[in-house]
mmCIF file of C-alpha atoms and ligand atoms in Angstrom:
data_model
loop_
_atom_site.group_PDB
_atom_site.id
_atom_site.type_symbol
_atom_site.label_atom_id
_atom_site.label_comp_id
_atom_site.label_asym_id
_atom_site.label_seq_id
_atom_site.Cartn_x
_atom_site.Cartn_y
_atom_site.Cartn_z
ATOM 1 C CA MET C 189 0.027 -0.024 -0.016
ATOM 2 C CA THR C 190 1.420 3.536 -0.934
ATOM 3 C CA HIS C 191 1.926 5.720 2.028
ATOM 4 C CA VAL C 192 -0.201 8.868 1.932
ATOM 5 C CA THR C 193 0.480 11.894 4.319
ATOM 6 C CA SER C 194 -2.576 13.021 6.112
ATOM 7 C CA PRO C 195 -3.938 15.994 4.147
ATOM 8 C CA GLU C 196 -4.838 19.162 6.117
ATOM 9 C CA MET C 197 -8.593 19.357 6.773
ATOM 10 C CA PRO C 198 -10.665 22.541 6.400
ATOM 11 C CA PRO C 199 -10.913 24.325 9.795
ATOM 12 C CA LEU C 200 -13.700 23.045 12.076
ATOM 13 C CA TYR C 201 -15.265 26.590 12.382
ATOM 14 C CA GLU C 202 -16.445 26.262 9.004
ATOM 15 C CA SER C 203 -18.952 23.540 9.966
ATOM 16 C CA LEU C 204 -19.392 24.179 13.707
ATOM 17 C CA THR C 205 -20.541 27.213 15.678
ATOM 18 C CA TRP C 206 -18.885 25.844 18.915
ATOM 19 C CA LEU C 207 -16.372 23.160 19.621
ATOM 20 C CA THR C 208 -18.926 21.521 21.974
ATOM 21 C CA PRO C 209 -22.466 20.225 21.597
ATOM 22 C CA LEU C 210 -24.472 23.468 22.091
ATOM 23 C CA SER C 211 -27.777 24.581 20.561
ATOM 24 C CA GLU C 212 -28.613 28.205 19.810
ATOM 25 C CA GLU C 213 -31.309 28.015 22.535
ATOM 26 C CA ARG C 214 -28.825 26.856 25.167
ATOM 27 C CA ALA C 215 -26.282 29.403 24.097
ATOM 28 C CA ALA C 216 -28.747 32.175 24.411
ATOM 29 C CA HIS C 217 -29.520 30.970 28.037
ATOM 30 C CA LEU C 218 -25.825 30.852 28.870
ATOM 31 C CA VAL C 219 -25.291 34.480 27.311
ATOM 32 C CA ALA C 220 -28.176 35.769 29.280
ATOM 33 C CA PHE C 221 -26.944 34.360 32.627
ATOM 34 C CA LEU C 222 -23.486 35.932 32.060
ATOM 35 C CA SER C 223 -24.690 39.307 30.646
ATOM 36 C CA ASP C 224 -27.651 40.108 33.018
ATOM 37 C CA PRO C 225 -26.625 41.793 35.322
ATOM 38 C CA ALA C 226 -23.928 43.250 33.074
ATOM 39 C CA PRO C 227 -20.460 42.148 34.035
ATOM 40 C CA ALA C 228 -17.517 44.428 33.754
ATOM 41 C CA GLU C 229 -14.863 41.740 32.823
ATOM 42 C CA VAL C 230 -15.594 38.467 31.103
ATOM 43 C CA LEU C 231 -12.935 35.737 30.809
ATOM 44 C CA ASP C 232 -13.133 32.613 28.667
ATOM 45 C CA MET C 233 -10.655 30.018 29.485
ATOM 46 C CA GLY C 234 -10.117 27.698 26.535
ATOM 47 C CA CYS C 235 -12.293 29.929 24.405
ATOM 48 C CA GLY C 236 -11.703 28.177 21.048
ATOM 49 C CA TRP C 237 -12.581 30.664 18.356
ATOM 50 C CA GLY C 238 -14.421 33.040 20.923
ATOM 51 C CA GLU C 239 -18.045 32.598 19.690
ATOM 52 C CA LEU C 240 -19.669 32.594 23.243
ATOM 53 C CA LEU C 241 -17.385 35.292 24.568
ATOM 54 C CA LEU C 242 -18.146 37.597 21.638
ATOM 55 C CA ARG C 243 -21.966 36.947 22.069
ATOM 56 C CA VAL C 244 -21.672 37.965 25.655
ATOM 57 C CA LEU C 245 -19.869 41.149 24.818
ATOM 58 C CA ALA C 246 -22.577 41.917 22.190
ATOM 59 C CA SER C 247 -25.190 41.456 24.824
ATOM 60 C CA ALA C 248 -23.321 43.421 27.569
ATOM 61 C CA PRO C 249 -22.009 46.593 25.725
ATOM 62 C CA GLN C 250 -20.024 47.905 28.674
ATOM 63 C CA ALA C 251 -18.138 44.664 29.283
ATOM 64 C CA ARG C 252 -14.609 43.953 28.318
ATOM 65 C CA GLY C 253 -13.545 40.393 27.441
ATOM 66 C CA HIS C 254 -10.504 38.321 27.321
ATOM 67 C CA GLY C 255 -10.248 34.856 25.613
ATOM 68 C CA VAL C 256 -7.396 32.468 26.202
ATOM 69 C CA ASP C 257 -6.724 29.260 24.031
ATOM 70 C CA ALA C 258 -3.663 27.273 23.239
ATOM 71 C CA SER C 259 -4.514 27.032 19.566
ATOM 72 C CA SER C 260 -3.140 29.976 17.686
ATOM 73 C CA LYS C 261 -5.495 29.249 14.655
ATOM 74 C CA SER C 262 -8.577 29.369 16.914
ATOM 75 C CA ILE C 263 -7.375 32.698 18.384
ATOM 76 C CA ASP C 264 -6.689 34.209 14.891
ATOM 77 C CA ARG C 265 -10.335 33.331 13.851
ATOM 78 C CA ALA C 266 -11.583 34.852 17.336
ATOM 79 C CA ARG C 267 -9.660 38.116 16.474
ATOM 80 C CA GLN C 268 -11.032 38.303 12.941
ATOM 81 C CA GLN C 269 -14.571 37.724 14.239
ATOM 82 C CA ALA C 270 -14.120 40.364 16.952
ATOM 83 C CA LEU C 271 -13.010 42.823 14.153
ATOM 84 C CA GLU C 272 -15.904 41.971 11.968
ATOM 85 C CA ARG C 273 -18.417 42.508 14.701
ATOM 86 C CA GLY C 274 -16.964 45.757 15.865
ATOM 87 C CA LEU C 275 -15.898 44.179 19.232
ATOM 88 C CA LEU C 276 -12.103 44.323 18.880
ATOM 89 C CA ASP C 277 -11.866 47.503 21.163
ATOM 90 C CA ARG C 278 -13.304 45.558 24.090
ATOM 91 C CA ALA C 279 -12.031 42.022 23.297
ATOM 92 C CA THR C 280 -8.552 40.653 23.628
ATOM 93 C CA PHE C 281 -7.481 37.087 22.649
ATOM 94 C CA ASP C 282 -4.282 35.403 23.600
ATOM 95 C CA SER C 283 -2.875 32.221 22.412
ATOM 96 C CA MET C 284 -1.226 30.730 25.416
ATOM 97 C CA PRO C 285 -1.485 27.809 27.914
ATOM 98 C CA GLY C 286 -4.368 28.650 30.279
ATOM 99 C CA LEU C 287 -2.282 27.493 33.170
ATOM 100 C CA GLU C 288 -0.169 30.827 32.758
ATOM 101 C CA VAL C 289 -3.261 32.835 33.382
ATOM 102 C CA ARG C 290 -3.131 34.276 36.911
ATOM 103 C CA ASN C 291 -4.241 37.522 38.630
ATOM 104 C CA ARG C 292 -6.879 37.992 35.826
ATOM 105 C CA ARG C 293 -10.011 37.685 37.960
ATOM 106 C CA ALA C 294 -13.376 38.417 36.328
ATOM 107 C CA ASP C 295 -17.004 38.737 37.430
ATOM 108 C CA ALA C 296 -18.172 36.554 34.532
ATOM 109 C CA VAL C 297 -16.173 33.404 33.669
ATOM 110 C CA ILE C 298 -16.547 30.772 31.000
ATOM 111 C CA CYS C 299 -14.812 27.329 30.771
ATOM 112 C CA ILE C 300 -16.383 24.902 28.500
ATOM 113 C CA GLY C 301 -14.553 21.692 27.616
ATOM 114 C CA ALA C 302 -11.265 22.953 28.897
ATOM 115 C CA SER C 303 -10.634 21.495 32.403
ATOM 116 C CA GLN C 304 -7.552 19.798 30.993
ATOM 117 C CA ILE C 305 -5.903 23.213 31.236
ATOM 118 C CA TRP C 306 -5.281 22.510 35.019
ATOM 119 C CA GLY C 307 -4.906 18.780 34.752
ATOM 120 C CA PRO C 308 -2.444 16.215 33.336
ATOM 121 C CA PRO C 309 -1.494 16.504 29.711
ATOM 122 C CA VAL C 310 -3.939 14.501 27.547
ATOM 123 C CA GLU C 311 -1.085 12.340 26.490
ATOM 124 C CA ASP C 312 -0.669 11.059 29.964
ATOM 125 C CA ALA C 313 -4.146 9.303 29.576
ATOM 126 C CA LYS C 314 -5.231 9.976 33.165
ATOM 127 C CA PRO C 315 -8.750 10.767 34.455
ATOM 128 C CA LEU C 316 -9.877 14.406 33.767
ATOM 129 C CA ASP C 317 -9.055 16.413 36.979
ATOM 130 C CA TYR C 318 -12.280 18.302 37.399
ATOM 131 C CA ALA C 319 -11.373 19.189 41.089
ATOM 132 C CA ALA C 320 -8.121 21.003 39.969
ATOM 133 C CA ALA C 321 -10.029 22.896 37.324
ATOM 134 C CA LEU C 322 -12.766 23.995 39.664
ATOM 135 C CA ARG C 323 -10.199 25.075 42.313
ATOM 136 C CA ALA C 324 -8.393 27.178 39.721
ATOM 137 C CA LEU C 325 -11.632 28.532 38.386
ATOM 138 C CA ARG C 326 -12.777 29.451 41.853
ATOM 139 C CA ALA C 327 -9.699 31.705 42.158
ATOM 140 C CA LEU C 328 -10.448 33.433 38.761
ATOM 141 C CA VAL C 329 -14.131 34.246 39.621
ATOM 142 C CA LEU C 330 -14.610 37.474 41.676
ATOM 143 C CA PRO C 331 -16.734 37.004 44.801
ATOM 144 C CA GLY C 332 -20.377 36.896 43.847
ATOM 145 C CA GLY C 333 -19.322 36.501 40.147
ATOM 146 C CA ARG C 334 -20.649 33.951 37.755
ATOM 147 C CA LEU C 335 -19.212 30.835 35.939
ATOM 148 C CA VAL C 336 -20.450 28.862 33.105
ATOM 149 C CA TYR C 337 -18.741 25.495 33.453
ATOM 150 C CA GLY C 338 -19.325 22.869 30.673
ATOM 151 C CA GLU C 339 -17.467 19.560 30.841
ATOM 152 C CA ALA C 340 -17.572 16.049 29.511
ATOM 153 C CA ILE C 341 -19.276 13.421 31.730
ATOM 154 C CA TRP C 342 -20.704 9.963 31.351
ATOM 155 C CA SER C 343 -24.234 10.485 30.679
ATOM 156 C CA SER C 344 -24.999 6.714 31.188
ATOM 157 C CA PRO C 345 -22.619 3.987 32.262
ATOM 158 C CA PRO C 346 -19.690 3.548 30.046
ATOM 159 C CA HIS C 347 -19.398 0.229 28.129
ATOM 160 C CA PRO C 348 -16.445 -1.105 26.141
ATOM 161 C CA ALA C 349 -17.895 -0.188 22.719
ATOM 162 C CA ALA C 350 -18.239 3.452 23.972
ATOM 163 C CA THR C 351 -14.810 3.705 25.617
ATOM 164 C CA ALA C 352 -12.868 1.989 22.900
ATOM 165 C CA PRO C 353 -12.770 5.003 20.483
ATOM 166 C CA LEU C 354 -12.155 7.340 23.481
ATOM 167 C CA ALA C 355 -9.274 6.601 26.013
ATOM 168 C CA GLY C 356 -10.360 3.075 26.497
ATOM 169 C CA ARG C 357 -11.113 3.528 30.282
ATOM 170 C CA ASP C 358 -14.320 3.952 32.338
ATOM 171 C CA ASP C 359 -12.670 6.250 34.802
ATOM 172 C CA GLU C 360 -11.961 9.069 32.277
ATOM 173 C CA PHE C 361 -14.961 10.983 33.222
ATOM 174 C CA LEU C 362 -17.389 11.456 36.217
ATOM 175 C CA SER C 363 -21.114 11.211 36.201
ATOM 176 C CA ARG C 364 -23.029 14.508 36.412
ATOM 177 C CA VAL C 365 -23.995 13.600 40.011
ATOM 178 C CA ASP C 366 -20.419 13.201 41.054
ATOM 179 C CA LEU C 367 -19.385 16.359 39.134
ATOM 180 C CA ARG C 368 -22.008 18.362 40.950
ATOM 181 C CA GLU C 369 -20.548 17.224 44.190
ATOM 182 C CA GLN C 370 -17.076 18.410 43.148
ATOM 183 C CA ILE C 371 -18.585 21.779 42.085
ATOM 184 C CA LEU C 372 -20.162 22.262 45.473
ATOM 185 C CA ALA C 373 -17.032 21.192 47.378
ATOM 186 C CA ALA C 374 -15.107 23.892 45.355
ATOM 187 C CA GLY C 375 -17.424 26.477 46.776
ATOM 188 C CA PHE C 376 -19.733 27.261 43.951
ATOM 189 C CA GLU C 377 -23.568 27.734 44.155
ATOM 190 C CA VAL C 378 -25.366 25.882 41.306
ATOM 191 C CA VAL C 379 -27.955 28.237 39.788
ATOM 192 C CA ASP C 380 -28.955 25.673 37.068
ATOM 193 C CA GLU C 381 -27.504 22.734 35.323
ATOM 194 C CA ASP C 382 -28.447 20.613 32.277
ATOM 195 C CA LEU C 383 -27.054 17.919 29.869
ATOM 196 C CA ALA C 384 -26.426 18.545 26.194
ATOM 197 C CA SER C 385 -29.245 16.674 24.399
ATOM 198 C CA ILE C 386 -28.829 13.922 21.923
ATOM 199 C CA GLN C 387 -29.859 16.377 19.126
ATOM 200 C CA GLU C 388 -27.193 18.726 20.186
ATOM 201 C CA TRP C 389 -24.659 15.901 19.996
ATOM 202 C CA ASP C 390 -25.864 14.758 16.580
ATOM 203 C CA VAL C 391 -25.452 18.216 15.215
ATOM 204 C CA PHE C 392 -22.017 18.539 16.713
ATOM 205 C CA GLU C 393 -20.872 15.151 15.548
ATOM 206 C CA ALA C 394 -22.211 15.853 12.049
ATOM 207 C CA GLY C 395 -20.348 19.144 12.021
ATOM 208 C CA PHE C 396 -17.232 17.604 13.330
ATOM 209 C CA ARG C 397 -17.215 15.035 10.416
ATOM 210 C CA GLY C 398 -18.187 17.859 8.116
ATOM 211 C CA ARG C 399 -14.287 18.672 7.569
ATOM 212 C CA PHE C 400 -14.022 15.265 5.900
ATOM 213 C CA THR C 401 -17.015 15.681 3.638
ATOM 214 C CA ARG C 402 -15.832 19.204 2.649
ATOM 215 C CA TRP C 403 -12.442 17.966 1.825
ATOM 216 C CA LEU C 404 -13.782 15.115 -0.294
ATOM 217 C CA GLU C 405 -16.210 17.563 -2.056
ATOM 218 C CA ALA C 406 -13.173 19.823 -2.912
ATOM 219 C CA HIS C 407 -11.113 16.944 -4.359
ATOM 220 C CA ASP C 408 -11.330 14.330 -7.095
ATOM 221 C CA ASP C 409 -12.595 10.817 -6.078
ATOM 222 C CA ASP C 410 -9.149 9.401 -7.255
ATOM 223 C CA HIS C 411 -6.927 11.945 -5.341
ATOM 224 C CA PRO C 412 -4.282 9.897 -3.489
ATOM 225 C CA ALA C 413 -5.531 10.861 -0.083
ATOM 226 C CA ALA C 414 -9.276 10.395 -0.842
ATOM 227 C CA GLU C 415 -9.471 6.877 0.498
ATOM 228 C CA GLN C 416 -7.866 7.728 3.752
ATOM 229 C CA VAL C 417 -10.195 10.709 4.264
ATOM 230 C CA ARG C 418 -13.257 8.430 3.485
ATOM 231 C CA ARG C 419 -11.873 5.968 6.093
ATOM 232 C CA GLN C 420 -11.351 8.813 8.655
ATOM 233 C CA TYR C 421 -14.926 9.839 8.129
ATOM 234 C CA GLU C 422 -16.228 6.299 8.495
ATOM 235 C CA GLU C 423 -14.157 5.764 11.723
ATOM 236 C CA GLN C 424 -15.465 8.914 13.234
ATOM 237 C CA ARG C 425 -19.145 8.042 12.394
ATOM 238 C CA ALA C 426 -18.774 4.590 13.745
ATOM 239 C CA ALA C 427 -17.002 5.735 16.908
ATOM 240 C CA TYR C 428 -19.950 7.939 17.620
ATOM 241 C CA GLU C 429 -23.006 6.033 16.213
ATOM 242 C CA GLU C 430 -21.888 2.605 17.275
ATOM 243 C CA GLY C 431 -19.859 3.686 20.346
ATOM 244 C CA TYR C 432 -20.129 6.628 22.683
ATOM 245 C CA ARG C 433 -23.479 8.186 21.464
ATOM 246 C CA GLY C 434 -25.649 8.651 24.535
ATOM 247 C CA VAL C 435 -22.758 7.552 26.799
ATOM 248 C CA LEU C 436 -20.322 10.431 26.498
ATOM 249 C CA GLY C 437 -22.162 13.586 27.516
ATOM 250 C CA VAL C 438 -21.466 17.248 28.330
ATOM 251 C CA ALA C 439 -22.966 18.804 31.557
ATOM 252 C CA TYR C 440 -23.472 22.674 31.517
ATOM 253 C CA PHE C 441 -23.575 24.381 34.878
ATOM 254 C CA CYS C 442 -24.410 28.025 35.701
ATOM 255 C CA LEU C 443 -22.579 28.733 38.800
ATOM 256 C CA ARG C 444 -22.285 31.643 41.351
ATOM 257 C CA GLY C 445 -18.975 32.086 43.039
HETATM 258 C C1 SAM F 30 -13.522 21.355 23.645
HETATM 259 S S1 SAM F 30 -12.786 22.768 23.076
HETATM 260 C C2 SAM F 30 -13.973 23.990 23.631
HETATM 261 C C3 SAM F 30 -13.721 25.309 22.899
HETATM 262 C C4 SAM F 30 -14.734 26.329 23.536
HETATM 263 N N1 SAM F 30 -14.747 26.528 24.865
HETATM 264 C C5 SAM F 30 -16.088 26.037 22.844
HETATM 265 O O1 SAM F 30 -17.005 25.660 23.725
HETATM 266 O O2 SAM F 30 -16.374 26.130 21.616
HETATM 267 C C6 SAM F 30 -11.409 22.869 24.220
HETATM 268 C C7 SAM F 30 -10.554 24.167 23.864
HETATM 269 O O3 SAM F 30 -9.577 24.197 24.898
HETATM 270 C C8 SAM F 30 -8.285 24.528 24.385
HETATM 271 N N2 SAM F 30 -7.304 24.044 25.206
HETATM 272 C C9 SAM F 30 -6.944 22.811 25.513
HETATM 273 N N3 SAM F 30 -5.857 22.737 26.360
HETATM 274 C C10 SAM F 30 -5.507 23.995 26.595
HETATM 275 C C11 SAM F 30 -4.616 24.728 27.400
HETATM 276 N N4 SAM F 30 -3.610 24.039 28.163
HETATM 277 N N5 SAM F 30 -4.532 25.991 27.548
HETATM 278 C C12 SAM F 30 -5.465 26.806 26.694
HETATM 279 N N6 SAM F 30 -6.370 26.210 25.995
HETATM 280 C C13 SAM F 30 -6.424 25.002 25.866
HETATM 281 C C14 SAM F 30 -8.303 23.896 23.017
HETATM 282 O O4 SAM F 30 -7.510 24.383 22.169
HETATM 283 C C15 SAM F 30 -9.817 23.962 22.595
HETATM 284 O O5 SAM F 30 -10.051 25.173 21.819
#
């Protein structure tokens, strides 16, 4: 078999609004929680391409926002979006490890799918350290401030077909109930909480696979990398539909510090 180098895929922001299963309705709820009453400073740890932060700034016209993400491509996209929406005078975006963010407390903080900032590197294949993340976030939220915390959980007991395409371990995530305990132990008050629905997941996964579809649409069927890209698409589809669909979840918590 001829070796084919993996081709670069189109960026995920072309087929996803967020890098998490999140409907427009839920996003509007999170934005309302963070922007009313209006915050002075909004901090988004692991902001991706900044969509939620930018929506909060649009909804709270006096607020200043700061987004941090390790991915420079996502940060470039966030800055470009801020510019296009006339928000660049109130938004700053830094491409840096989130662990380096200190002394930057805010009255509205977002952290969705980015607890790994304060835990072991993903390559260490250790359980997600929610407690370390919550301690660090507690220190970033000003007294009485708000935190939107979204994180992966097991939404039903993990089984081998579900864990196989993930890290292969049942202890990778907590259940929502156990995560709520850690949240309370970290000193937050839970204002409301919910799980991403299966519809939000289906939309997210379809968008996630969309980069393969878009690559295939842009190239000939007999392109040397086409077979590999078709395989990647199929592996991703099977991992979800025959594996972790309905088992891997995301819980969203609206918290007060
Ligand atoms: C699941 S995505 C969520 C992105 C965004 N919060 C959203 O909801 O669309 C996790 C993000 O965390 C970022 N991230 C991962 N490790 C990080 C680190 N050590 N420091 C800063 N950002 C990190 C990734 O680049 C990615 O954009």
